[in-house]
Amino acid sequence: MTEVVGSGTKSAEDMTRAQASEAMERILDGDPDPTTLGAFWLANRWKHNTGTELAAFVDRMCDRVEYATPDADPVDCGANYDGKGRSAILGVAAGVVAAAAGTPVVAHSGDRVPTQKQDTYKHVLDELGVATDLTPAESADAVDDVGFGFYYQPAFNPAVDALFDRREQMGVRTFVNTVETLANPAGASVHLGSFYHLAFAKKVVETFEESAFHDLDRVVMFQGMEGYDDIRPGYTKVADWRADGAFEDYEIETAEYGMDFETEDLQVPDVAEDSARLTREVVAGDRTDHWADAVALNAAVRIYAGDDADSLSAALDAARAAISDGSAAAVLADLREWG
């Protein structure tokens, strides 16, 4: 496979689905010599993978994922597993608020995943005192009991977790950083993710379309802060795909929702600790500033993606109501006590 993809940026060929599948099988089996694996990963980085290749990688990974599907059908949030280092992680607070408004949410991440090895969902939840070292079945139960569930990569995706050392030796991101976010461990029908460029969002949609394992109803992706699933202030591009083939891209202007703040206003000195503190304060209704606005908007995106509101404005109203009536605080309290 390295001979196919590794001849150079202009002459490299795309793999067939069968070739990409075999390559991923070998990787997950720990078969390739470390030098060969590094060359293969790097060659794919400069070549850029097709949706067909990514779908093959995803399907072979999913063959080894331990799935636990809750009775509820949550919105799947698979933010970049290597985390954020400058701005607050809003997804926990947003997920709790969305759950309180009636949209169950699932988040999943690892722990200090290469290459950035920064803070993720897990670290915010740990700071909040929420159990994170759960079996997939326990995570599914949390979704049904509380409305928000966290799936921990070593528990549900041990084959990819076992690649940690080799990924760290690479020093750069590989396609594994992409496909691990698409595991969808709860078997949700809606995926919410982030992208740097619209072309990448379209490739993720193509990946899901060509995946023999996944059968999604909707994919919503946007240009998140630091590549994470947090809406950036100001102008944000959104990609929205449905299973009937409809695909649209549009913009969210946060100023249109009365939110007058900049990306710098969401930066914090300690990402995990400060994100946890802000989560507690916002869901309790103790803040009415830009942090409350940012959490409400991110919750609204989850509610809207889950088709529990006809518009983003209506979803935003539902999110704010869930905070003001105490429902969000109750969900967070239940989540901290659960298990």
Tab-separated table of C-alpha atoms in Angstrom:
chain	number	residue	atom	x	y	z
A	1	MET	CA	0.000	0.000	0.000
A	2	THR	CA	2.895	2.358	0.666
A	3	GLU	CA	4.001	1.868	-2.936
A	4	VAL	CA	0.549	3.013	-4.087
A	5	VAL	CA	0.282	6.163	-1.976
A	6	GLY	CA	3.939	6.940	-1.365
A	7	SER	CA	5.351	7.912	-4.744
A	8	GLY	CA	4.945	11.652	-4.188
A	9	THR	CA	2.344	14.373	-3.875
A	10	LYS	CA	1.602	14.471	-7.614
A	11	SER	CA	2.119	10.879	-8.660
A	12	ALA	CA	0.593	9.081	-5.664
A	13	GLU	CA	-2.450	6.975	-6.461
A	14	ASP	CA	-5.591	6.467	-4.427
A	15	MET	CA	-6.153	3.096	-2.839
A	16	THR	CA	-9.091	0.926	-3.716
A	17	ARG	CA	-11.516	0.176	-0.930
A	18	ALA	CA	-10.055	-3.324	-0.613
A	19	GLN	CA	-6.514	-1.979	-0.351
A	20	ALA	CA	-7.459	0.620	2.273
A	21	SER	CA	-9.361	-2.025	4.238
A	22	GLU	CA	-6.377	-4.366	4.239
A	23	ALA	CA	-4.063	-1.554	5.290
A	24	MET	CA	-6.263	-0.638	8.263
A	25	GLU	CA	-6.571	-4.294	9.284
A	26	ARG	CA	-2.785	-4.596	9.341
A	27	ILE	CA	-2.423	-1.386	11.330
A	28	LEU	CA	-4.950	-2.460	13.958
A	29	ASP	CA	-3.293	-5.879	14.169
A	30	GLY	CA	0.036	-4.177	14.936
A	31	ASP	CA	1.539	-5.888	11.904
A	32	PRO	CA	3.575	-3.206	10.066
A	33	ASP	CA	7.183	-2.502	10.950
A	34	PRO	CA	7.230	0.903	12.720
A	35	THR	CA	9.200	2.495	9.882
A	36	THR	CA	6.791	1.179	7.285
A	37	LEU	CA	3.794	2.350	9.281
A	38	GLY	CA	5.278	5.820	9.700
A	39	ALA	CA	5.966	6.044	5.971
A	40	PHE	CA	2.422	4.943	5.172
A	41	TRP	CA	0.846	7.425	7.552
A	42	LEU	CA	2.994	10.275	6.287
A	43	ALA	CA	2.350	9.392	2.631
A	44	ASN	CA	-1.388	9.513	3.270
A	45	ARG	CA	-0.988	12.877	4.960
A	46	TRP	CA	0.567	14.493	1.912
A	47	LYS	CA	-1.628	12.631	-0.566
A	48	HIS	CA	-4.946	13.479	1.177
A	49	ASN	CA	-7.344	10.590	1.592
A	50	THR	CA	-10.484	10.085	-0.449
A	51	GLY	CA	-13.875	9.435	1.063
A	52	THR	CA	-13.613	5.843	-0.134
A	53	GLU	CA	-10.324	5.323	1.701
A	54	LEU	CA	-11.611	6.968	4.868
A	55	ALA	CA	-14.795	4.888	4.755
A	56	ALA	CA	-12.709	1.724	4.527
A	57	PHE	CA	-10.567	2.845	7.469
A	58	VAL	CA	-13.685	3.707	9.489
A	59	ASP	CA	-15.433	0.418	8.751
A	60	ARG	CA	-12.444	-1.689	9.756
A	61	MET	CA	-12.116	0.348	12.948
A	62	CYS	CA	-15.830	-0.028	13.681
A	63	ASP	CA	-15.503	-3.799	13.360
A	64	ARG	CA	-13.473	-3.634	16.581
A	65	VAL	CA	-15.430	-0.974	18.458
A	66	GLU	CA	-17.555	-2.144	21.365
A	67	TYR	CA	-20.903	-0.511	20.703
A	68	ALA	CA	-23.530	0.164	23.353
A	69	THR	CA	-26.666	1.751	21.953
A	70	PRO	CA	-28.959	3.525	24.419
A	71	ASP	CA	-32.732	3.448	24.037
A	72	ALA	CA	-32.582	7.182	23.387
A	73	ASP	CA	-31.172	8.369	20.059
A	74	PRO	CA	-28.565	10.974	21.013
A	75	VAL	CA	-26.605	13.498	18.985
A	76	ASP	CA	-23.085	12.096	18.603
A	77	CYS	CA	-20.350	14.656	19.367
A	78	GLY	CA	-16.903	13.478	18.351
A	79	ALA	CA	-14.604	16.453	18.767
A	80	ASN	CA	-10.914	16.241	17.897
A	81	TYR	CA	-9.440	13.787	20.359
A	82	ASP	CA	-6.144	15.643	20.766
A	83	GLY	CA	-7.945	18.503	22.450
A	84	LYS	CA	-7.792	22.248	22.948
A	85	GLY	CA	-5.131	24.381	24.563
A	86	ARG	CA	-6.340	27.990	24.576
A	87	SER	CA	-10.122	28.335	24.688
A	88	ALA	CA	-12.717	26.847	27.020
A	89	ILE	CA	-14.373	23.548	26.124
A	90	LEU	CA	-18.061	24.389	25.924
A	91	GLY	CA	-19.346	20.987	24.807
A	92	VAL	CA	-20.007	19.578	28.273
A	93	ALA	CA	-22.113	22.572	29.305
A	94	ALA	CA	-23.790	22.648	25.890
A	95	GLY	CA	-24.542	18.929	26.058
A	96	VAL	CA	-26.033	19.249	29.529
A	97	VAL	CA	-28.235	22.170	28.448
A	98	ALA	CA	-29.339	20.343	25.296
A	99	ALA	CA	-30.184	17.271	27.384
A	100	ALA	CA	-32.223	19.441	29.723
A	101	ALA	CA	-34.108	20.777	26.702
A	102	GLY	CA	-34.934	17.248	25.563
A	103	THR	CA	-32.089	16.429	23.147
A	104	PRO	CA	-29.887	13.596	24.475
A	105	VAL	CA	-26.193	14.015	23.728
A	106	VAL	CA	-23.204	11.690	23.616
A	107	ALA	CA	-19.589	12.880	23.770
A	108	HIS	CA	-16.507	10.719	23.337
A	109	SER	CA	-12.775	11.305	23.641
A	110	GLY	CA	-9.505	9.782	24.731
A	111	ASP	CA	-6.914	10.983	27.219
A	112	ARG	CA	-3.980	13.141	25.999
A	113	VAL	CA	-4.169	11.762	22.473
A	114	PRO	CA	-1.285	12.678	20.125
A	115	THR	CA	-0.313	14.970	18.660
A	116	GLN	CA	-1.468	17.884	20.804
A	117	LYS	CA	-2.294	15.775	23.912
A	118	GLN	CA	-4.365	18.632	25.284
A	119	ASP	CA	-7.619	18.883	27.227
A	120	THR	CA	-10.771	17.146	25.984
A	121	TYR	CA	-14.269	16.278	27.172
A	122	LYS	CA	-12.810	13.746	29.608
A	123	HIS	CA	-10.724	16.285	31.462
A	124	VAL	CA	-13.602	18.732	31.927
A	125	LEU	CA	-15.840	15.920	33.192
A	126	ASP	CA	-13.085	14.758	35.548
A	127	GLU	CA	-12.854	18.283	36.972
A	128	LEU	CA	-16.628	18.237	37.486
A	129	GLY	CA	-16.425	14.969	39.393
A	130	VAL	CA	-18.307	13.055	36.703
A	131	ALA	CA	-17.387	9.393	36.204
A	132	THR	CA	-15.526	8.904	32.911
A	133	ASP	CA	-13.800	5.516	33.207
A	134	LEU	CA	-16.962	3.681	32.185
A	135	THR	CA	-17.772	0.600	30.180
A	136	PRO	CA	-19.728	1.296	26.991
A	137	ALA	CA	-22.829	-0.259	28.574
A	138	GLU	CA	-22.547	2.115	31.526
A	139	SER	CA	-22.168	5.061	29.151
A	140	ALA	CA	-25.341	4.017	27.343
A	141	ASP	CA	-27.187	3.757	30.655
A	142	ALA	CA	-26.094	7.302	31.522
A	143	VAL	CA	-27.613	8.590	28.283
A	144	ASP	CA	-30.940	6.974	29.111
A	145	ASP	CA	-30.877	7.928	32.793
A	146	VAL	CA	-29.539	11.490	32.549
A	147	GLY	CA	-29.650	12.556	28.882
A	148	PHE	CA	-25.888	12.990	28.560
A	149	GLY	CA	-23.335	10.193	28.205
A	150	PHE	CA	-19.562	10.043	27.852
A	151	TYR	CA	-17.811	7.169	26.077
A	152	TYR	CA	-14.105	6.721	26.874
A	153	GLN	CA	-11.932	5.613	23.962
A	154	PRO	CA	-9.826	2.985	25.781
A	155	ALA	CA	-13.072	1.277	26.806
A	156	PHE	CA	-14.968	1.286	23.515
A	157	ASN	CA	-12.142	1.521	20.952
A	158	PRO	CA	-9.154	-0.360	22.435
A	159	ALA	CA	-7.665	-1.181	19.014
A	160	VAL	CA	-7.115	2.510	18.232
A	161	ASP	CA	-6.086	3.279	21.802
A	162	ALA	CA	-3.343	0.650	21.397
A	163	LEU	CA	-1.801	2.794	18.634
A	164	PHE	CA	-0.989	5.584	21.119
A	165	ASP	CA	2.781	5.070	21.242
A	166	ARG	CA	3.202	4.782	17.476
A	167	ARG	CA	1.070	7.870	16.900
A	168	GLU	CA	3.130	9.794	19.428
A	169	GLN	CA	6.337	8.801	17.641
A	170	MET	CA	4.953	10.265	14.387
A	171	GLY	CA	4.855	13.804	15.737
A	172	VAL	CA	2.174	14.840	13.229
A	173	ARG	CA	-1.501	14.043	12.811
A	174	THR	CA	-2.507	11.085	10.693
A	175	PHE	CA	-5.789	9.862	9.261
A	176	VAL	CA	-6.352	8.083	12.584
A	177	ASN	CA	-7.061	11.510	14.106
A	178	THR	CA	-9.928	11.817	11.635
A	179	VAL	CA	-11.443	8.357	11.757
A	180	GLU	CA	-11.420	7.992	15.561
A	181	THR	CA	-13.863	10.902	15.832
A	182	LEU	CA	-16.283	9.009	13.544
A	183	ALA	CA	-16.584	5.896	15.705
A	184	ASN	CA	-20.085	6.880	16.915
A	185	PRO	CA	-19.983	4.453	19.879
A	186	ALA	CA	-23.637	4.995	20.811
A	187	GLY	CA	-24.917	4.187	17.326
A	188	ALA	CA	-26.521	7.628	17.054
A	189	SER	CA	-28.352	8.692	13.908
A	190	VAL	CA	-26.931	12.244	14.020
A	191	HIS	CA	-23.256	13.208	14.008
A	192	LEU	CA	-22.045	16.658	15.013
A	193	GLY	CA	-18.436	17.567	14.338
A	194	SER	CA	-16.075	20.310	13.265
A	195	PHE	CA	-13.826	21.169	10.345
A	196	TYR	CA	-11.160	23.639	9.314
A	197	HIS	CA	-12.315	23.917	5.695
A	198	LEU	CA	-15.654	23.188	4.018
A	199	ALA	CA	-13.976	20.688	1.691
A	200	PHE	CA	-13.121	18.544	4.703
A	201	ALA	CA	-16.730	18.593	5.906
A	202	LYS	CA	-17.831	17.374	2.481
A	203	LYS	CA	-15.247	14.583	2.686
A	204	VAL	CA	-16.577	13.500	6.077
A	205	VAL	CA	-20.086	13.400	4.620
A	206	GLU	CA	-18.771	11.313	1.729
A	207	THR	CA	-17.086	9.023	4.252
A	208	PHE	CA	-20.354	8.416	6.071
A	209	GLU	CA	-22.190	7.915	2.776
A	210	GLU	CA	-19.695	5.285	1.639
A	211	SER	CA	-19.378	3.589	5.019
A	212	ALA	CA	-20.923	0.130	5.053
A	213	PHE	CA	-21.163	0.314	8.842
A	214	HIS	CA	-22.770	3.684	9.522
A	215	ASP	CA	-26.295	4.609	8.469
A	216	LEU	CA	-26.828	8.186	9.609
A	217	ASP	CA	-29.823	10.449	9.140
A	218	ARG	CA	-27.929	13.711	9.495
A	219	VAL	CA	-24.421	15.136	9.712
A	220	VAL	CA	-23.890	18.717	10.941
A	221	MET	CA	-20.391	20.142	10.953
A	222	PHE	CA	-19.023	23.637	11.492
A	223	GLN	CA	-15.777	25.563	11.743
A	224	GLY	CA	-15.136	25.147	15.434
A	225	MET	CA	-12.668	26.883	17.693
A	226	GLU	CA	-9.298	25.107	17.622
A	227	GLY	CA	-10.908	22.442	15.435
A	228	TYR	CA	-13.248	21.502	18.284
A	229	ASP	CA	-17.049	21.291	18.283
A	230	ASP	CA	-17.478	24.766	19.775
A	231	ILE	CA	-18.990	27.477	17.581
A	232	ARG	CA	-16.563	30.344	17.103
A	233	PRO	CA	-17.797	33.897	17.728
A	234	GLY	CA	-18.486	36.053	14.706
A	235	TYR	CA	-18.749	34.196	11.418
A	236	THR	CA	-18.998	30.402	11.344
A	237	LYS	CA	-19.515	28.225	8.283
A	238	VAL	CA	-21.867	25.263	8.711
A	239	ALA	CA	-22.286	22.131	6.576
A	240	ASP	CA	-25.579	20.254	6.917
A	241	TRP	CA	-26.272	16.886	5.224
A	242	ARG	CA	-29.307	14.620	5.379
A	243	ALA	CA	-29.725	11.004	4.347
A	244	ASP	CA	-31.923	11.934	1.386
A	245	GLY	CA	-28.816	13.471	-0.161
A	246	ALA	CA	-29.649	17.083	0.638
A	247	PHE	CA	-26.525	19.105	1.442
A	248	GLU	CA	-26.411	22.775	2.272
A	249	ASP	CA	-23.850	25.119	3.682
A	250	TYR	CA	-24.700	28.339	5.428
A	251	GLU	CA	-23.272	30.850	7.876
A	252	ILE	CA	-23.971	31.595	11.499
A	253	GLU	CA	-23.343	35.202	12.514
A	254	THR	CA	-23.342	35.258	16.286
A	255	ALA	CA	-24.097	38.990	16.295
A	256	GLU	CA	-27.488	38.173	14.789
A	257	TYR	CA	-28.309	36.379	18.034
A	258	GLY	CA	-27.302	39.335	20.204
A	259	MET	CA	-23.837	37.980	20.937
A	260	ASP	CA	-21.192	40.677	20.802
A	261	PHE	CA	-17.889	39.075	21.736
A	262	GLU	CA	-14.718	37.809	20.089
A	263	THR	CA	-12.826	34.527	20.045
A	264	GLU	CA	-10.287	36.002	22.481
A	265	ASP	CA	-13.079	36.432	25.014
A	266	LEU	CA	-13.430	32.637	25.238
A	267	GLN	CA	-9.777	31.981	26.048
A	268	VAL	CA	-8.899	30.682	29.516
A	269	PRO	CA	-5.602	30.026	31.340
A	270	ASP	CA	-6.487	26.485	32.481
A	271	VAL	CA	-8.710	24.793	29.916
A	272	ALA	CA	-10.001	21.848	31.971
A	273	GLU	CA	-10.374	23.605	35.320
A	274	ASP	CA	-11.846	26.819	33.924
A	275	SER	CA	-14.169	24.955	31.554
A	276	ALA	CA	-15.545	22.969	34.487
A	277	ARG	CA	-16.020	26.091	36.580
A	278	LEU	CA	-17.790	27.896	33.746
A	279	THR	CA	-19.963	24.847	33.135
A	280	ARG	CA	-21.148	24.915	36.750
A	281	GLU	CA	-21.765	28.658	36.713
A	282	VAL	CA	-23.598	28.783	33.380
A	283	VAL	CA	-25.936	25.825	33.933
A	284	ALA	CA	-26.782	27.134	37.398
A	285	GLY	CA	-27.880	30.406	35.830
A	286	ASP	CA	-25.223	32.356	37.709
A	287	ARG	CA	-23.874	33.978	34.548
A	288	THR	CA	-25.660	36.165	32.021
A	289	ASP	CA	-22.551	37.274	30.134
A	290	HIS	CA	-20.886	36.074	26.941
A	291	TRP	CA	-20.153	32.669	28.491
A	292	ALA	CA	-23.868	32.031	28.957
A	293	ASP	CA	-24.488	33.166	25.378
A	294	ALA	CA	-21.763	30.900	23.986
A	295	VAL	CA	-23.030	27.837	25.875
A	296	ALA	CA	-26.642	28.517	24.862
A	297	LEU	CA	-25.691	28.812	21.187
A	298	ASN	CA	-23.682	25.590	21.247
A	299	ALA	CA	-26.548	23.825	22.981
A	300	ALA	CA	-28.885	25.230	20.328
A	301	VAL	CA	-26.777	23.715	17.562
A	302	ARG	CA	-27.114	20.304	19.236
A	303	ILE	CA	-30.878	20.718	19.674
A	304	TYR	CA	-31.262	21.815	16.062
A	305	ALA	CA	-29.041	18.989	14.774
A	306	GLY	CA	-31.224	16.525	16.676
A	307	ASP	CA	-34.280	17.896	14.846
A	308	ASP	CA	-35.839	18.964	18.138
A	309	ALA	CA	-36.333	22.529	16.885
A	310	ASP	CA	-37.355	23.882	13.486
A	311	SER	CA	-34.746	26.639	13.491
A	312	LEU	CA	-31.610	27.654	15.307
A	313	SER	CA	-33.499	30.582	16.852
A	314	ALA	CA	-36.129	28.249	18.280
A	315	ALA	CA	-33.393	25.938	19.555
A	316	LEU	CA	-31.675	28.903	21.215
A	317	ASP	CA	-34.922	29.793	22.995
A	318	ALA	CA	-35.190	26.188	24.235
A	319	ALA	CA	-31.597	26.216	25.468
A	320	ARG	CA	-32.039	29.452	27.381
A	321	ALA	CA	-35.293	28.195	28.901
A	322	ALA	CA	-33.555	25.023	30.111
A	323	ILE	CA	-31.041	27.185	31.969
A	324	SER	CA	-33.508	29.690	33.399
A	325	ASP	CA	-35.990	27.109	34.705
A	326	GLY	CA	-33.318	25.069	36.490
A	327	SER	CA	-33.539	22.011	34.230
A	328	ALA	CA	-29.896	22.259	33.138
A	329	ALA	CA	-28.669	22.497	36.726
A	330	ALA	CA	-30.705	19.403	37.570
A	331	VAL	CA	-29.162	17.434	34.685
A	332	LEU	CA	-25.644	18.383	35.767
A	333	ALA	CA	-26.421	17.384	39.359
A	334	ASP	CA	-27.784	14.045	38.185
A	335	LEU	CA	-24.754	13.512	35.960
A	336	ARG	CA	-22.343	14.170	38.829
A	337	GLU	CA	-24.242	11.746	41.067
A	338	TRP	CA	-24.786	9.095	38.409
A	339	GLY	CA	-22.972	5.796	38.871
